[in-house]
Amino acid sequence: MSTELAETGNLQRLLEQVGAGLDSYLTFEHPDAMHPGQRWRQFLDIPLPELGVGIEQVTRDLIEQVIPNGSPVPRPGFSSFITTGATSAAILAATAANVASPQRYMHTAFNFLEELSLQWLAQMFGLGPMLGVYSSGGSVANLIALGGARQSAFEKINHDPASSGVNRAVGIYASAECHHTIQRSAGVLGVGRSAVRLIKCDAGGRMRVDSLAKTLAEDKAAGILPMAIVANAGSTNTGAIDPLQALGEIAQENGIWFHVDGAYGLPGILDEEVKPQFKGLDLADSVIVDPHKWLGAAVGVAATFVRDRQLLYRAFTQEPADYLEGSVEQNQVAAQVEHSLDDLGIPYFDFGAELSSPSRGVVVWALIREIGVAGLRQRVKRHNAMARRLALLVHEHPNLEMLAEPTLSICCFRYTSPKIADLDRFNQRLHRRLVRENIYMPSTTRVQGKLALRPCYIGARAEPDQVDGLLEAVLRIGAELEPGR
Ligand SMILES: *Cc1c(COP(=O)(O)O)cnc(C)c1O
């Protein structure tokens, strides 16, 4: 029994123990958390304890009961959705930030890395002089970008939506393949989810420019205020990249905010083979990227970039708070800063929706510093090449059908045979067996209404041999499930 906290001098020993537990977890030799016979739930499901067990027992619980029954996401063969496990550098940096910089503000090395790493990202992805702010994920990053778009659109008609609310119906133009956080952002920003016009896509999943022009003209005639054109730079479903140049030009001609959602796909620009498809990115007013996707950051790190960060300030500033501003002197010039508390540093907390926030820049800094742009480029190219190789093999096999050619690291295909009446149901069954019985765990999606197997290669631990392993498993299970066997 323990009621006392011993809070100094024990981290090295305890982290070593937890580190060993995590290393063991990452060998993936344990059964799945929901495997029959797993007893962790009985162990963990106890009433609210009046008395504590102490840090040694908590450490043992973590190692024995919690960690081994964690998520399949970090598995090398996990290629579902667009999510991944953190790399070691990211884990170390996130842990360091938890201890040494529980907030991103105030003048510290962590605060310095916040801005430096944002600049590195902007430079690495060719965003020119754009300035950024971190948030918890693509959902909030899109919300912040569209908050900027709302501010910009209404300021043009001499209205401050942040202070007074919106006074006109707006239109947000995104493709039918846009991430649903676009609609949610519209809801949260008070312009309404129905403001999002879902523009038709071509066969490759890219927004159709002619459909956009038509919808824009209709809305203009109806007196609707255009708030933003939202382009995918790597759609979640298939990895499609919208025609950025054409969309950006339409945005420019009509004075509309141009937002590029690169939560997943922006790092794809590092691959020379795909880079030409990012032409027009320089026309964007805002761009987002999720370092916790392709870059391997610990989850909870996204970045929004904008041309004009002051606009975000006007969109998101809090009313002045005495306990914050009153406790420090604001606006010291850098040369006069002699103490970490001289002021709060760059007011990221006024550029987005979060006040308290972890220091995320250190995580991005660590993973770029570890392997450099060259290392990240190599990873992105490896993953894109895996999807392309899978596509090649799918085309060659009579029992496999390509449903969406890869643009980036996603390949959508299905098992097929003349003997199968309902291909959707068949592939759904095949998928259930695949993820239960194998180390290969793609997700499914629908492409042009058809159910597809959808591996998305994104994890730092995803290696090329998984392509052959996945195909072998799909063909074996497919043959076993085929009618008439
Ligand atoms: C993943 C994703 C998002 C949402 O990001 P989260 O980090 O999961 O909140 C938004 N847009 C696109 C294109 C995505 O792929």
PDB file of C-alpha atoms in Angstrom, residues 50-182:
ATOM      1  CA  GLU A  50      -8.860   4.319  -2.015  1.00  0.00           C
ATOM      2  CA  LEU A  51      -5.245   3.312  -1.436  1.00  0.00           C
ATOM      3  CA  GLY A  52      -2.509   3.191  -4.044  1.00  0.00           C
ATOM      4  CA  VAL A  53      -0.172   0.305  -4.806  1.00  0.00           C
ATOM      5  CA  GLY A  54       2.935   2.424  -5.373  1.00  0.00           C
ATOM      6  CA  ILE A  55       5.098   3.116  -8.392  1.00  0.00           C
ATOM      7  CA  GLU A  56       6.816  -0.315  -8.451  1.00  0.00           C
ATOM      8  CA  GLN A  57       3.501  -2.111  -8.845  1.00  0.00           C
ATOM      9  CA  VAL A  58       2.246   0.443 -11.404  1.00  0.00           C
ATOM     10  CA  THR A  59       5.421  -0.236 -13.404  1.00  0.00           C
ATOM     11  CA  ARG A  60       4.826  -4.009 -13.224  1.00  0.00           C
ATOM     12  CA  ASP A  61       1.178  -3.560 -14.262  1.00  0.00           C
ATOM     13  CA  LEU A  62       2.254  -1.528 -17.252  1.00  0.00           C
ATOM     14  CA  ILE A  63       4.812  -4.106 -18.334  1.00  0.00           C
ATOM     15  CA  GLU A  64       2.765  -7.226 -17.642  1.00  0.00           C
ATOM     16  CA  GLN A  65      -0.848  -6.245 -18.266  1.00  0.00           C
ATOM     17  CA  VAL A  66      -1.126  -3.051 -20.260  1.00  0.00           C
ATOM     18  CA  ILE A  67       1.697  -2.831 -22.805  1.00  0.00           C
ATOM     19  CA  PRO A  68       1.419  -6.437 -24.116  1.00  0.00           C
ATOM     20  CA  ASN A  69      -2.283  -5.824 -24.750  1.00  0.00           C
ATOM     21  CA  GLY A  70      -1.824  -2.609 -26.676  1.00  0.00           C
ATOM     22  CA  SER A  71      -2.770  -1.644 -30.183  1.00  0.00           C
ATOM     23  CA  PRO A  72      -1.867  -3.469 -33.403  1.00  0.00           C
ATOM     24  CA  VAL A  73      -1.064  -0.104 -35.016  1.00  0.00           C
ATOM     25  CA  PRO A  74       2.753  -0.274 -34.591  1.00  0.00           C
ATOM     26  CA  ARG A  75       2.956  -3.749 -36.172  1.00  0.00           C
ATOM     27  CA  PRO A  76       5.065  -3.755 -39.336  1.00  0.00           C
ATOM     28  CA  GLY A  77       2.229  -5.393 -41.276  1.00  0.00           C
ATOM     29  CA  PHE A  78      -0.414  -2.970 -40.033  1.00  0.00           C
ATOM     30  CA  SER A  79      -1.460  -1.040 -43.139  1.00  0.00           C
ATOM     31  CA  SER A  80      -4.990  -0.059 -42.158  1.00  0.00           C
ATOM     32  CA  PHE A  81      -6.265   3.527 -42.230  1.00  0.00           C
ATOM     33  CA  ILE A  82      -3.405   6.056 -42.172  1.00  0.00           C
ATOM     34  CA  THR A  83      -1.858   5.644 -38.803  1.00  0.00           C
ATOM     35  CA  THR A  84       1.412   4.316 -37.512  1.00  0.00           C
ATOM     36  CA  GLY A  85       3.642   3.707 -34.524  1.00  0.00           C
ATOM     37  CA  ALA A  86       6.163   6.290 -33.402  1.00  0.00           C
ATOM     38  CA  THR A  87       9.831   5.813 -34.210  1.00  0.00           C
ATOM     39  CA  SER A  88      12.332   5.532 -31.346  1.00  0.00           C
ATOM     40  CA  ALA A  89      13.547   9.114 -31.826  1.00  0.00           C
ATOM     41  CA  ALA A  90       9.976  10.367 -31.591  1.00  0.00           C
ATOM     42  CA  ILE A  91       9.306   8.311 -28.445  1.00  0.00           C
ATOM     43  CA  LEU A  92      12.414   9.668 -26.739  1.00  0.00           C
ATOM     44  CA  ALA A  93      11.614  13.254 -27.681  1.00  0.00           C
ATOM     45  CA  ALA A  94       7.984  13.005 -26.584  1.00  0.00           C
ATOM     46  CA  THR A  95       9.058  11.522 -23.259  1.00  0.00           C
ATOM     47  CA  ALA A  96      11.643  14.263 -22.810  1.00  0.00           C
ATOM     48  CA  ALA A  97       9.011  16.915 -23.510  1.00  0.00           C
ATOM     49  CA  ASN A  98       6.610  15.371 -20.992  1.00  0.00           C
ATOM     50  CA  VAL A  99       9.232  15.778 -18.304  1.00  0.00           C
ATOM     51  CA  ALA A 100      11.240  18.851 -19.225  1.00  0.00           C
ATOM     52  CA  SER A 101       8.724  21.063 -21.018  1.00  0.00           C
ATOM     53  CA  PRO A 102       5.138  20.456 -20.032  1.00  0.00           C
ATOM     54  CA  GLN A 103       4.117  23.560 -21.981  1.00  0.00           C
ATOM     55  CA  ARG A 104       5.316  24.882 -25.342  1.00  0.00           C
ATOM     56  CA  TYR A 105       5.365  28.513 -24.232  1.00  0.00           C
ATOM     57  CA  MET A 106       8.087  30.432 -22.350  1.00  0.00           C
ATOM     58  CA  HIS A 107      11.667  30.784 -23.566  1.00  0.00           C
ATOM     59  CA  THR A 108      13.170  27.317 -23.482  1.00  0.00           C
ATOM     60  CA  ALA A 109      15.005  25.023 -25.860  1.00  0.00           C
ATOM     61  CA  PHE A 110      11.701  23.248 -26.449  1.00  0.00           C
ATOM     62  CA  ASN A 111       9.951  26.494 -27.365  1.00  0.00           C
ATOM     63  CA  PHE A 112      12.818  27.302 -29.724  1.00  0.00           C
ATOM     64  CA  LEU A 113      12.468  23.902 -31.414  1.00  0.00           C
ATOM     65  CA  GLU A 114       8.751  24.533 -31.866  1.00  0.00           C
ATOM     66  CA  GLU A 115       9.459  27.294 -34.394  1.00  0.00           C
ATOM     67  CA  LEU A 116      12.650  25.785 -35.820  1.00  0.00           C
ATOM     68  CA  SER A 117      10.972  22.465 -36.620  1.00  0.00           C
ATOM     69  CA  LEU A 118       8.004  24.231 -38.233  1.00  0.00           C
ATOM     70  CA  GLN A 119      10.468  26.094 -40.442  1.00  0.00           C
ATOM     71  CA  TRP A 120      12.246  22.827 -41.260  1.00  0.00           C
ATOM     72  CA  LEU A 121       8.945  21.235 -42.287  1.00  0.00           C
ATOM     73  CA  ALA A 122       8.038  24.233 -44.439  1.00  0.00           C
ATOM     74  CA  GLN A 123      11.441  24.118 -46.093  1.00  0.00           C
ATOM     75  CA  MET A 124      11.426  20.352 -46.585  1.00  0.00           C
ATOM     76  CA  PHE A 125       7.997  20.427 -48.243  1.00  0.00           C
ATOM     77  CA  GLY A 126       8.574  23.541 -50.369  1.00  0.00           C
ATOM     78  CA  LEU A 127       6.096  25.778 -48.542  1.00  0.00           C
ATOM     79  CA  GLY A 128       8.275  28.855 -48.940  1.00  0.00           C
ATOM     80  CA  PRO A 129       7.872  31.468 -46.245  1.00  0.00           C
ATOM     81  CA  MET A 130       4.718  29.997 -44.685  1.00  0.00           C
ATOM     82  CA  LEU A 131       4.514  30.040 -40.883  1.00  0.00           C
ATOM     83  CA  GLY A 132       2.988  27.304 -38.821  1.00  0.00           C
ATOM     84  CA  VAL A 133       1.393  26.163 -35.613  1.00  0.00           C
ATOM     85  CA  TYR A 134       1.213  22.649 -34.176  1.00  0.00           C
ATOM     86  CA  SER A 135      -1.938  20.933 -32.979  1.00  0.00           C
ATOM     87  CA  SER A 136      -3.063  17.453 -31.991  1.00  0.00           C
ATOM     88  CA  GLY A 137      -3.850  16.019 -35.401  1.00  0.00           C
ATOM     89  CA  GLY A 138      -5.184  16.603 -38.882  1.00  0.00           C
ATOM     90  CA  SER A 139      -8.669  17.215 -37.506  1.00  0.00           C
ATOM     91  CA  VAL A 140      -7.612  20.240 -35.484  1.00  0.00           C
ATOM     92  CA  ALA A 141      -5.081  21.305 -38.128  1.00  0.00           C
ATOM     93  CA  ASN A 142      -7.886  21.496 -40.709  1.00  0.00           C
ATOM     94  CA  LEU A 143     -10.050  23.366 -38.192  1.00  0.00           C
ATOM     95  CA  ILE A 144      -7.316  25.963 -37.669  1.00  0.00           C
ATOM     96  CA  ALA A 145      -6.725  26.381 -41.407  1.00  0.00           C
ATOM     97  CA  LEU A 146     -10.433  26.805 -42.082  1.00  0.00           C
ATOM     98  CA  GLY A 147     -10.654  29.219 -39.144  1.00  0.00           C
ATOM     99  CA  GLY A 148      -8.133  31.303 -41.093  1.00  0.00           C
ATOM    100  CA  ALA A 149     -10.243  30.916 -44.234  1.00  0.00           C
ATOM    101  CA  ARG A 150     -13.375  32.053 -42.405  1.00  0.00           C
ATOM    102  CA  GLN A 151     -11.577  35.084 -40.988  1.00  0.00           C
ATOM    103  CA  SER A 152     -10.208  36.027 -44.393  1.00  0.00           C
ATOM    104  CA  ALA A 153     -13.526  35.651 -46.242  1.00  0.00           C
ATOM    105  CA  PHE A 154     -15.497  37.735 -43.732  1.00  0.00           C
ATOM    106  CA  GLU A 155     -12.861  40.433 -43.268  1.00  0.00           C
ATOM    107  CA  LYS A 156     -13.191  41.047 -47.010  1.00  0.00           C
ATOM    108  CA  ILE A 157     -16.811  42.057 -46.374  1.00  0.00           C
ATOM    109  CA  ASN A 158     -15.803  44.093 -43.300  1.00  0.00           C
ATOM    110  CA  HIS A 159     -17.068  41.668 -40.718  1.00  0.00           C
ATOM    111  CA  ASP A 160     -15.199  39.963 -37.874  1.00  0.00           C
ATOM    112  CA  PRO A 161     -16.609  36.426 -37.592  1.00  0.00           C
ATOM    113  CA  ALA A 162     -14.422  35.518 -34.599  1.00  0.00           C
ATOM    114  CA  SER A 163     -15.954  38.251 -32.504  1.00  0.00           C
ATOM    115  CA  SER A 164     -19.466  38.591 -33.960  1.00  0.00           C
ATOM    116  CA  GLY A 165     -20.232  35.205 -35.496  1.00  0.00           C
ATOM    117  CA  VAL A 166     -21.040  34.681 -39.145  1.00  0.00           C
ATOM    118  CA  ASN A 167     -23.744  36.764 -40.778  1.00  0.00           C
ATOM    119  CA  ARG A 168     -23.913  35.125 -44.190  1.00  0.00           C
ATOM    120  CA  ALA A 169     -24.159  31.694 -45.757  1.00  0.00           C
ATOM    121  CA  VAL A 170     -20.804  30.478 -47.048  1.00  0.00           C
ATOM    122  CA  GLY A 171     -19.596  27.793 -49.413  1.00  0.00           C
ATOM    123  CA  ILE A 172     -16.624  25.476 -48.843  1.00  0.00           C
ATOM    124  CA  TYR A 173     -15.633  23.560 -51.963  1.00  0.00           C
ATOM    125  CA  ALA A 174     -14.040  20.193 -51.320  1.00  0.00           C
ATOM    126  CA  SER A 175     -13.964  16.978 -53.308  1.00  0.00           C
ATOM    127  CA  ALA A 176     -16.302  14.090 -52.616  1.00  0.00           C
ATOM    128  CA  GLU A 177     -13.155  12.301 -51.385  1.00  0.00           C
ATOM    129  CA  CYS A 178     -12.296  14.941 -48.780  1.00  0.00           C
ATOM    130  CA  HIS A 179     -11.661  13.902 -45.196  1.00  0.00           C
ATOM    131  CA  HIS A 180     -14.783  14.224 -43.049  1.00  0.00           C
ATOM    132  CA  THR A 181     -12.980  16.559 -40.681  1.00  0.00           C
ATOM    133  CA  ILE A 182     -13.643  19.254 -43.302  1.00  0.00           C
TER     134      ILE A 182
END
